[in-house]
Amino acid sequence: MSITRRRLLGLLAGTAALIGVPAFWVSRMKTYDGPVSDHFDGLRFYDPDGVPPKSLGEVLRWQFGGDRKRDSWPDWLPSLHADTPPPRVDGNKLRLSFVGHASWLIQTAGLNILVDPVWSMRASPFSFAGPKRHNDPGIAFDALPHIDAVLVSHGHYDHLDVATLSRLAARFSPRVITPLGNDITMRDADAAIKAEAFDWNDRVELGGGVAVTLVPTRHWSARGLFDRNRALWASFVLETPAGKLYIVCDSGYGDGKHFRRVAEAHGPLRLAILPIGAYEPRWFMRDQHMNPSDAVRALADCGAQQALAHHHGTFQLTDEDIDAPVIALGAALDEAEVPREKFAALKPGQVFEV
């Protein structure tokens, strides 16, 4: 296989969305500096119940190995749906709009909350290369209601999109709640981003009876080759008048311990938002990304009444086909004898209400 410089940059930019390879200048950026803990060794964060990220050699094996089987996605596959949210949703009602990939708008108790907002065309450090959208966001940016708070789970480019956060800061000036160290990335890019950084198990009041707790998840973080795990990653438990939401933006399954611990500490859960995509090849992705069968097991472990799927169908980060996650989710639910309506896979622009 001949590898041109542009093709190499494109492949590495794509890999950056997941594992942080090409942004070499990140080594000169400021990173988190804080006390040692049971998941921070003074330099890097780690998951005591997880595994380290793949090595650069394994990254190159995946990207350039002769046995790679990467399915082709259509250039553009628009959703048939587009949402225009109301200004507010009051009381104990709950409205969730799927923006696409891992991005959601959650409306409840008079608050409007975005999760991992990405409105950019690429999930990449480059404007000319890397994973490109295959459909528009389910809500046009200009159709967003006033945003009060943003939850950003970790620093990978398909979750922490500085360009979108800057647009939100300029228009709405929302609070941005994120794990330790990601606030530095945000403020270095744009001092107007009102980033607040918290550790695992910290609980943050958002107002109106809504609060969020950052909980451990089986993942990792990087934005460049030299900053692996220099910022923390997390899932979120969002307390609302309609019940608790467990928002898992990226996670491997492992032995399910993380999900069972959330059930024990925060249950009962009204709803879980679980990733089902970016899982092939399994030898590379298994430790950090769930496949649909893993996600069905995670739903059983956390005990949520209902689940919504995400992390599929917008950016091609890995090797499975565009519709493979949704098809495999249906099969996994049937095998586990779980009604398909209990774990719904929305398209961008579709809405789920409680």
Short mmCIF file of C-alpha atoms in Angstrom, two decimals:
data_model
loop_
_atom_site.label_atom_id
_atom_site.label_comp_id
_atom_site.label_asym_id
_atom_site.label_seq_id
_atom_site.Cartn_x
_atom_site.Cartn_y
_atom_site.Cartn_z
CA MET A 1 0.00 0.00 0.00
CA SER A 2 1.48 3.35 -1.01
CA ILE A 3 1.11 5.99 1.67
CA THR A 4 1.20 9.63 0.60
CA ARG A 5 1.87 12.42 3.07
CA ARG A 6 -1.75 13.60 2.77
CA ARG A 7 -3.09 10.08 3.29
CA LEU A 8 -0.85 9.64 6.33
CA LEU A 9 -2.08 12.92 7.83
CA GLY A 10 -5.67 11.95 7.11
CA LEU A 11 -5.33 8.55 8.75
CA LEU A 12 -3.54 9.95 11.78
CA ALA A 13 -6.08 12.75 12.09
CA GLY A 14 -8.78 10.11 12.13
CA THR A 15 -6.93 8.17 14.76
CA ALA A 16 -6.59 11.36 16.82
CA ALA A 17 -10.32 11.44 17.40
CA LEU A 18 -9.89 8.22 19.36
CA ILE A 19 -6.30 7.98 20.54
CA GLY A 20 -4.60 11.36 20.01
CA VAL A 21 -1.69 10.95 17.62
CA PRO A 22 -0.87 13.83 15.29
CA ALA A 23 -1.06 17.04 17.31
CA PHE A 24 2.60 17.10 18.28
CA TRP A 25 2.43 20.69 19.54
CA VAL A 26 0.30 19.50 22.46
CA SER A 27 3.52 18.53 24.25
CA ARG A 28 4.08 22.26 24.81
CA MET A 29 0.63 22.87 26.27
CA LYS A 30 -0.02 23.20 29.98
CA THR A 31 -1.45 20.11 31.63
CA TYR A 32 -3.07 19.29 34.94
CA ASP A 33 -0.97 19.59 38.09
CA GLY A 34 -2.54 18.39 41.33
CA PRO A 35 -2.22 16.06 44.31
CA VAL A 36 -1.64 12.33 43.93
CA SER A 37 -4.78 10.22 44.34
CA ASP A 38 -5.95 6.65 43.79
CA HIS A 39 -6.30 7.46 40.06
CA PHE A 40 -3.61 10.15 39.55
CA ASP A 41 0.09 9.38 40.00
CA GLY A 42 1.24 13.01 39.96
CA LEU A 43 1.69 13.07 36.19
CA ARG A 44 -1.02 10.96 34.57
CA PHE A 45 -4.50 9.73 35.39
CA TYR A 46 -5.30 6.03 35.33
CA ASP A 47 -8.24 3.72 35.93
CA PRO A 48 -7.42 1.26 38.74
CA ASP A 49 -9.99 -1.13 37.24
CA GLY A 50 -9.11 -0.51 33.60
CA VAL A 51 -6.25 -1.07 31.20
CA PRO A 52 -3.76 1.34 29.59
CA PRO A 53 -4.45 2.69 26.09
CA LYS A 54 -2.94 0.92 23.09
CA SER A 55 0.67 1.57 22.17
CA LEU A 56 1.72 3.53 19.09
CA GLY A 57 2.88 0.25 17.54
CA GLU A 58 -0.60 -1.21 17.95
CA VAL A 59 -2.10 1.95 16.47
CA LEU A 60 0.09 1.58 13.38
CA ARG A 61 -0.76 -2.13 13.13
CA TRP A 62 -4.46 -1.26 13.10
CA GLN A 63 -4.14 1.64 10.65
CA PHE A 64 -1.69 0.11 8.19
CA GLY A 65 -1.84 -3.65 8.79
CA GLY A 66 -2.47 -5.79 5.71
CA ASP A 67 -5.38 -7.63 7.31
CA ARG A 68 -7.45 -4.50 8.00
CA LYS A 69 -11.09 -4.69 6.85
CA ARG A 70 -12.66 -1.23 6.87
CA ASP A 71 -16.23 -0.88 5.60
CA SER A 72 -17.02 2.11 3.41
CA TRP A 73 -19.62 4.61 4.55
CA PRO A 74 -21.74 6.66 2.13
CA ASP A 75 -20.39 10.18 1.70
CA TRP A 76 -23.60 11.69 3.05
CA LEU A 77 -26.52 9.95 4.78
CA PRO A 78 -28.87 12.64 6.03
CA SER A 79 -31.32 12.00 8.82
CA LEU A 80 -34.97 12.45 7.98
CA HIS A 81 -35.43 14.34 11.24
CA ALA A 82 -34.59 17.83 12.48
CA ASP A 83 -35.55 19.20 15.88
CA THR A 84 -36.52 22.71 16.86
CA PRO A 85 -36.50 22.54 20.66
CA PRO A 86 -38.79 24.61 22.85
CA PRO A 87 -37.19 27.46 24.84
CA ARG A 88 -37.58 25.54 28.12
CA VAL A 89 -39.08 22.35 29.54
CA ASP A 90 -40.39 22.98 33.05
CA GLY A 91 -41.19 20.90 36.09
CA ASN A 92 -40.57 17.17 36.19
CA LYS A 93 -40.78 16.69 32.44
CA LEU A 94 -37.69 15.52 30.57
CA ARG A 95 -36.91 16.05 26.89
CA LEU A 96 -33.85 14.61 25.17
CA SER A 97 -32.93 15.52 21.60
CA PHE A 98 -30.26 13.50 19.78
CA VAL A 99 -27.89 15.87 18.00
CA GLY A 100 -25.65 13.09 16.65
CA HIS A 101 -22.64 10.95 17.66
CA ALA A 102 -22.36 11.62 21.43
CA SER A 103 -24.07 15.04 21.44
CA TRP A 104 -27.42 15.52 23.21
CA LEU A 105 -29.64 18.37 24.32
CA ILE A 106 -31.32 17.62 27.65
CA GLN A 107 -34.16 19.88 28.80
CA THR A 108 -35.70 19.62 32.26
CA ALA A 109 -36.59 21.79 35.28
CA GLY A 110 -36.20 24.94 33.17
CA LEU A 111 -32.56 24.10 32.33
CA ASN A 112 -31.03 23.41 28.91
CA ILE A 113 -27.97 21.15 29.07
CA LEU A 114 -25.74 20.00 26.21
CA VAL A 115 -23.61 16.86 26.39
CA ASP A 116 -20.33 16.61 24.41
CA PRO A 117 -21.49 19.17 21.82
CA VAL A 118 -19.89 18.83 18.37
CA TRP A 119 -21.26 21.01 15.56
CA SER A 120 -17.99 21.01 13.58
CA MET A 121 -17.71 19.19 10.25
CA ARG A 122 -14.68 17.21 11.41
CA ALA A 123 -13.73 15.47 14.66
CA SER A 124 -10.05 16.24 14.19
CA PRO A 125 -7.25 18.66 15.05
CA PHE A 126 -7.15 19.53 11.33
CA SER A 127 -9.72 21.37 9.23
CA PHE A 128 -8.74 19.49 6.06
CA ALA A 129 -8.41 15.88 7.28
CA GLY A 130 -9.84 13.44 9.77
CA PRO A 131 -13.32 12.03 10.40
CA LYS A 132 -15.96 14.10 8.62
CA ARG A 133 -19.67 14.26 9.40
CA HIS A 134 -21.97 12.02 7.37
CA ASN A 135 -25.09 13.94 8.40
CA ASP A 136 -26.01 17.32 9.81
CA PRO A 137 -26.51 17.88 13.54
CA GLY A 138 -30.06 17.02 14.56
CA ILE A 139 -30.52 20.60 15.79
CA ALA A 140 -29.23 23.50 13.72
CA PHE A 141 -26.93 25.64 15.87
CA ASP A 142 -29.12 28.69 15.31
CA ALA A 143 -32.15 26.70 16.54
CA LEU A 144 -30.62 26.00 19.95
CA PRO A 145 -32.44 27.44 22.96
CA HIS A 146 -30.44 29.34 25.56
CA ILE A 147 -27.85 26.86 26.89
CA ASP A 148 -27.29 26.96 30.64
CA ALA A 149 -24.72 24.19 31.09
CA VAL A 150 -22.51 21.89 29.04
CA LEU A 151 -21.09 18.53 30.11
CA VAL A 152 -17.86 17.48 28.38
CA SER A 153 -16.74 13.95 29.21
CA HIS A 154 -13.10 13.91 28.01
CA GLY A 155 -10.58 15.35 25.60
CA HIS A 156 -10.87 13.22 22.46
CA TYR A 157 -11.77 15.32 19.44
CA ASP A 158 -15.17 13.71 18.87
CA HIS A 159 -16.22 14.81 22.38
CA LEU A 160 -14.28 18.00 23.20
CA ASP A 161 -14.80 20.30 20.22
CA VAL A 162 -13.20 23.66 21.02
CA ALA A 163 -14.77 25.38 18.01
CA THR A 164 -18.28 24.47 19.17
CA LEU A 165 -17.52 25.40 22.79
CA SER A 166 -16.29 28.82 21.61
CA ARG A 167 -19.51 29.37 19.65
CA LEU A 168 -21.55 28.41 22.70
CA ALA A 169 -19.49 30.71 24.93
CA ALA A 170 -19.97 33.64 22.56
CA ARG A 171 -23.73 33.15 22.29
CA PHE A 172 -24.81 31.79 25.68
CA SER A 173 -21.82 31.86 28.09
CA PRO A 174 -22.83 28.53 29.71
CA ARG A 175 -21.09 26.76 32.55
CA VAL A 176 -18.94 23.93 31.19
CA ILE A 177 -18.55 20.99 33.58
CA THR A 178 -15.67 18.67 32.73
CA PRO A 179 -13.17 16.29 34.38
CA LEU A 180 -9.84 17.58 35.70
CA GLY A 181 -7.41 18.95 33.13
CA ASN A 182 -9.83 19.43 30.24
CA ASP A 183 -10.53 22.95 31.49
CA ILE A 184 -6.93 23.82 30.63
CA THR A 185 -7.41 22.70 27.04
CA MET A 186 -10.56 24.80 26.76
CA ARG A 187 -9.22 27.98 28.34
CA ASP A 188 -5.97 27.80 26.39
CA ALA A 189 -8.04 27.78 23.21
CA ASP A 190 -10.57 30.44 24.32
CA ALA A 191 -10.53 32.22 27.65
CA ALA A 192 -14.25 32.97 27.27
CA ILE A 193 -15.14 29.28 27.78
CA LYS A 194 -16.37 29.07 31.39
CA ALA A 195 -14.82 25.70 32.16
CA GLU A 196 -15.09 24.18 35.64
CA ALA A 197 -13.06 21.03 36.31
CA PHE A 198 -14.00 18.30 38.79
CA ASP A 199 -12.76 14.93 39.97
CA TRP A 200 -14.48 11.56 39.97
CA ASN A 201 -17.38 11.45 42.45
CA ASP A 202 -17.65 15.24 42.71
CA ARG A 203 -21.25 16.45 42.69
CA VAL A 204 -22.11 19.80 41.09
CA GLU A 205 -25.39 21.68 41.61
CA LEU A 206 -26.76 23.12 38.37
CA GLY A 207 -29.93 24.67 39.81
CA GLY A 208 -33.62 23.88 39.70
CA GLY A 209 -33.14 20.63 41.58
CA VAL A 210 -30.68 19.39 38.93
CA ALA A 211 -27.19 18.20 39.84
CA VAL A 212 -24.47 16.20 38.10
CA THR A 213 -21.94 13.76 39.54
CA LEU A 214 -18.82 12.74 37.63
CA VAL A 215 -18.29 8.98 37.90
CA PRO A 216 -15.42 6.68 36.84
CA THR A 217 -15.63 5.11 33.42
CA ARG A 218 -13.43 2.65 31.53
CA HIS A 219 -11.70 4.92 29.05
CA TRP A 220 -8.77 7.34 28.74
CA SER A 221 -7.90 10.70 27.19
CA ALA A 222 -5.46 12.45 24.85
CA ARG A 223 -5.31 15.20 22.28
CA GLY A 224 -1.75 14.59 21.10
CA LEU A 225 1.08 12.11 21.15
CA PHE A 226 2.66 13.41 24.35
CA ASP A 227 -0.32 14.13 26.61
CA ARG A 228 -1.84 10.69 27.12
CA ASN A 229 -3.95 10.63 30.28
CA ARG A 230 -2.77 14.07 31.35
CA ALA A 231 -6.47 14.96 31.69
CA LEU A 232 -9.23 12.92 33.32
CA TRP A 233 -12.27 11.30 31.68
CA ALA A 234 -15.68 10.55 33.20
CA SER A 235 -19.29 9.54 32.78
CA PHE A 236 -22.10 11.56 34.35
CA VAL A 237 -25.05 10.86 36.63
CA LEU A 238 -27.53 13.68 36.12
CA GLU A 239 -30.14 14.13 38.86
CA THR A 240 -33.38 15.60 37.52
CA PRO A 241 -36.96 15.92 38.79
CA ALA A 242 -37.85 13.15 36.31
CA GLY A 243 -35.26 10.75 37.75
CA LYS A 244 -31.55 10.07 37.38
CA LEU A 245 -29.83 9.83 34.00
CA TYR A 246 -26.61 7.84 33.57
CA ILE A 247 -24.73 9.39 30.65
CA VAL A 248 -21.85 7.25 29.36
CA CYS A 249 -20.14 9.09 26.52
CA ASP A 250 -17.30 6.60 25.94
CA SER A 251 -16.49 3.38 27.77
CA GLY A 252 -15.29 -0.16 27.44
CA TYR A 253 -17.23 -2.85 29.26
CA GLY A 254 -14.51 -4.86 31.02
CA ASP A 255 -16.21 -7.00 33.64
CA GLY A 256 -19.08 -4.54 34.09
CA LYS A 257 -17.79 -3.30 37.44
CA HIS A 258 -18.14 0.40 36.60
CA PHE A 259 -21.80 -0.01 35.67
CA ARG A 260 -22.67 -2.06 38.73
CA ARG A 261 -20.98 0.49 40.99
CA VAL A 262 -23.09 3.29 39.54
CA ALA A 263 -26.22 1.22 40.20
CA GLU A 264 -25.13 0.66 43.79
CA ALA A 265 -24.16 4.29 44.46
CA HIS A 266 -26.74 6.17 42.41
CA GLY A 267 -29.64 3.85 41.61
CA PRO A 268 -32.42 3.60 40.78
CA LEU A 269 -31.75 5.08 37.32
CA ARG A 270 -34.55 6.31 35.10
CA LEU A 271 -32.50 6.34 31.91
CA ALA A 272 -29.05 5.33 30.63
CA ILE A 273 -27.42 6.84 27.54
CA LEU A 274 -24.94 4.22 26.32
CA PRO A 275 -22.49 4.10 23.39
CA ILE A 276 -22.90 1.31 20.84
CA GLY A 277 -20.46 2.30 18.08
CA ALA A 278 -16.75 2.62 17.21
CA TYR A 279 -15.90 -0.96 18.23
CA GLU A 280 -14.09 -2.68 15.34
CA PRO A 281 -11.58 -4.26 15.25
CA ARG A 282 -12.30 -5.83 18.62
CA TRP A 283 -8.65 -6.64 19.38
CA PHE A 284 -7.97 -2.90 19.34
CA MET A 285 -11.21 -1.37 20.60
CA ARG A 286 -12.45 -3.87 23.19
CA ASP A 287 -10.83 -2.27 26.23
CA GLN A 288 -12.06 1.27 25.54
CA HIS A 289 -15.27 1.00 23.47
CA MET A 290 -18.34 -1.18 23.95
CA ASN A 291 -19.98 -3.03 21.11
CA PRO A 292 -23.79 -3.44 21.13
CA SER A 293 -23.65 -6.74 23.06
CA ASP A 294 -21.51 -5.04 25.72
CA ALA A 295 -23.98 -2.16 25.87
CA VAL A 296 -26.89 -4.54 26.51
CA ARG A 297 -24.90 -6.09 29.37
CA ALA A 298 -24.12 -2.61 30.69
CA LEU A 299 -27.83 -1.80 30.72
CA ALA A 300 -28.51 -4.91 32.79
CA ASP A 301 -25.66 -4.05 35.17
CA CYS A 302 -26.72 -0.44 35.79
CA GLY A 303 -30.39 -1.39 36.07
CA ALA A 304 -31.79 1.63 34.21
CA GLN A 305 -35.46 1.48 33.25
CA GLN A 306 -34.72 2.68 29.72
CA ALA A 307 -31.67 3.16 27.50
CA LEU A 308 -30.85 5.34 24.51
CA ALA A 309 -28.00 4.50 22.15
CA HIS A 310 -25.44 6.91 20.74
CA HIS A 311 -21.86 7.14 19.36
CA HIS A 312 -22.86 5.74 15.96
CA GLY A 313 -23.74 6.85 12.45
CA THR A 314 -22.16 10.33 12.28
CA PHE A 315 -18.34 10.04 12.30
CA GLN A 316 -16.53 6.97 10.97
CA LEU A 317 -13.87 6.48 13.63
CA THR A 318 -13.42 2.73 13.30
CA ASP A 319 -13.97 -0.09 10.83
CA GLU A 320 -17.61 -1.24 11.14
CA ASP A 321 -20.29 -0.22 8.62
CA ILE A 322 -22.49 2.81 9.28
CA ASP A 323 -25.59 0.78 10.15
CA ALA A 324 -23.82 -2.17 11.83
CA PRO A 325 -24.20 -0.89 15.43
CA VAL A 326 -27.99 -0.47 15.20
CA ILE A 327 -28.45 -3.85 13.50
CA ALA A 328 -26.22 -5.55 16.07
CA LEU A 329 -28.04 -3.81 18.93
CA GLY A 330 -31.34 -5.31 17.81
CA ALA A 331 -29.77 -8.77 17.62
CA ALA A 332 -28.15 -8.41 21.05
CA LEU A 333 -31.44 -7.33 22.63
CA ASP A 334 -33.25 -10.29 21.07
CA GLU A 335 -30.57 -12.69 22.31
CA ALA A 336 -30.83 -11.25 25.83
CA GLU A 337 -34.65 -11.37 25.62
CA VAL A 338 -34.88 -7.63 26.25
CA PRO A 339 -37.68 -5.76 24.44
CA ARG A 340 -36.20 -3.64 21.68
CA GLU A 341 -38.16 -0.60 22.82
CA LYS A 342 -36.23 -0.65 26.11
CA PHE A 343 -33.01 0.34 24.28
CA ALA A 344 -33.79 2.78 21.49
CA ALA A 345 -31.39 3.99 18.81
CA LEU A 346 -32.50 7.43 17.65
CA LYS A 347 -31.45 9.25 14.51
CA PRO A 348 -30.15 12.83 14.66
CA GLY A 349 -33.08 15.15 15.22
CA GLN A 350 -35.28 12.59 16.96
CA VAL A 351 -36.63 13.29 20.46
CA PHE A 352 -37.30 11.12 23.52
CA GLU A 353 -39.57 12.45 26.26
CA VAL A 354 -40.31 11.28 29.80
#
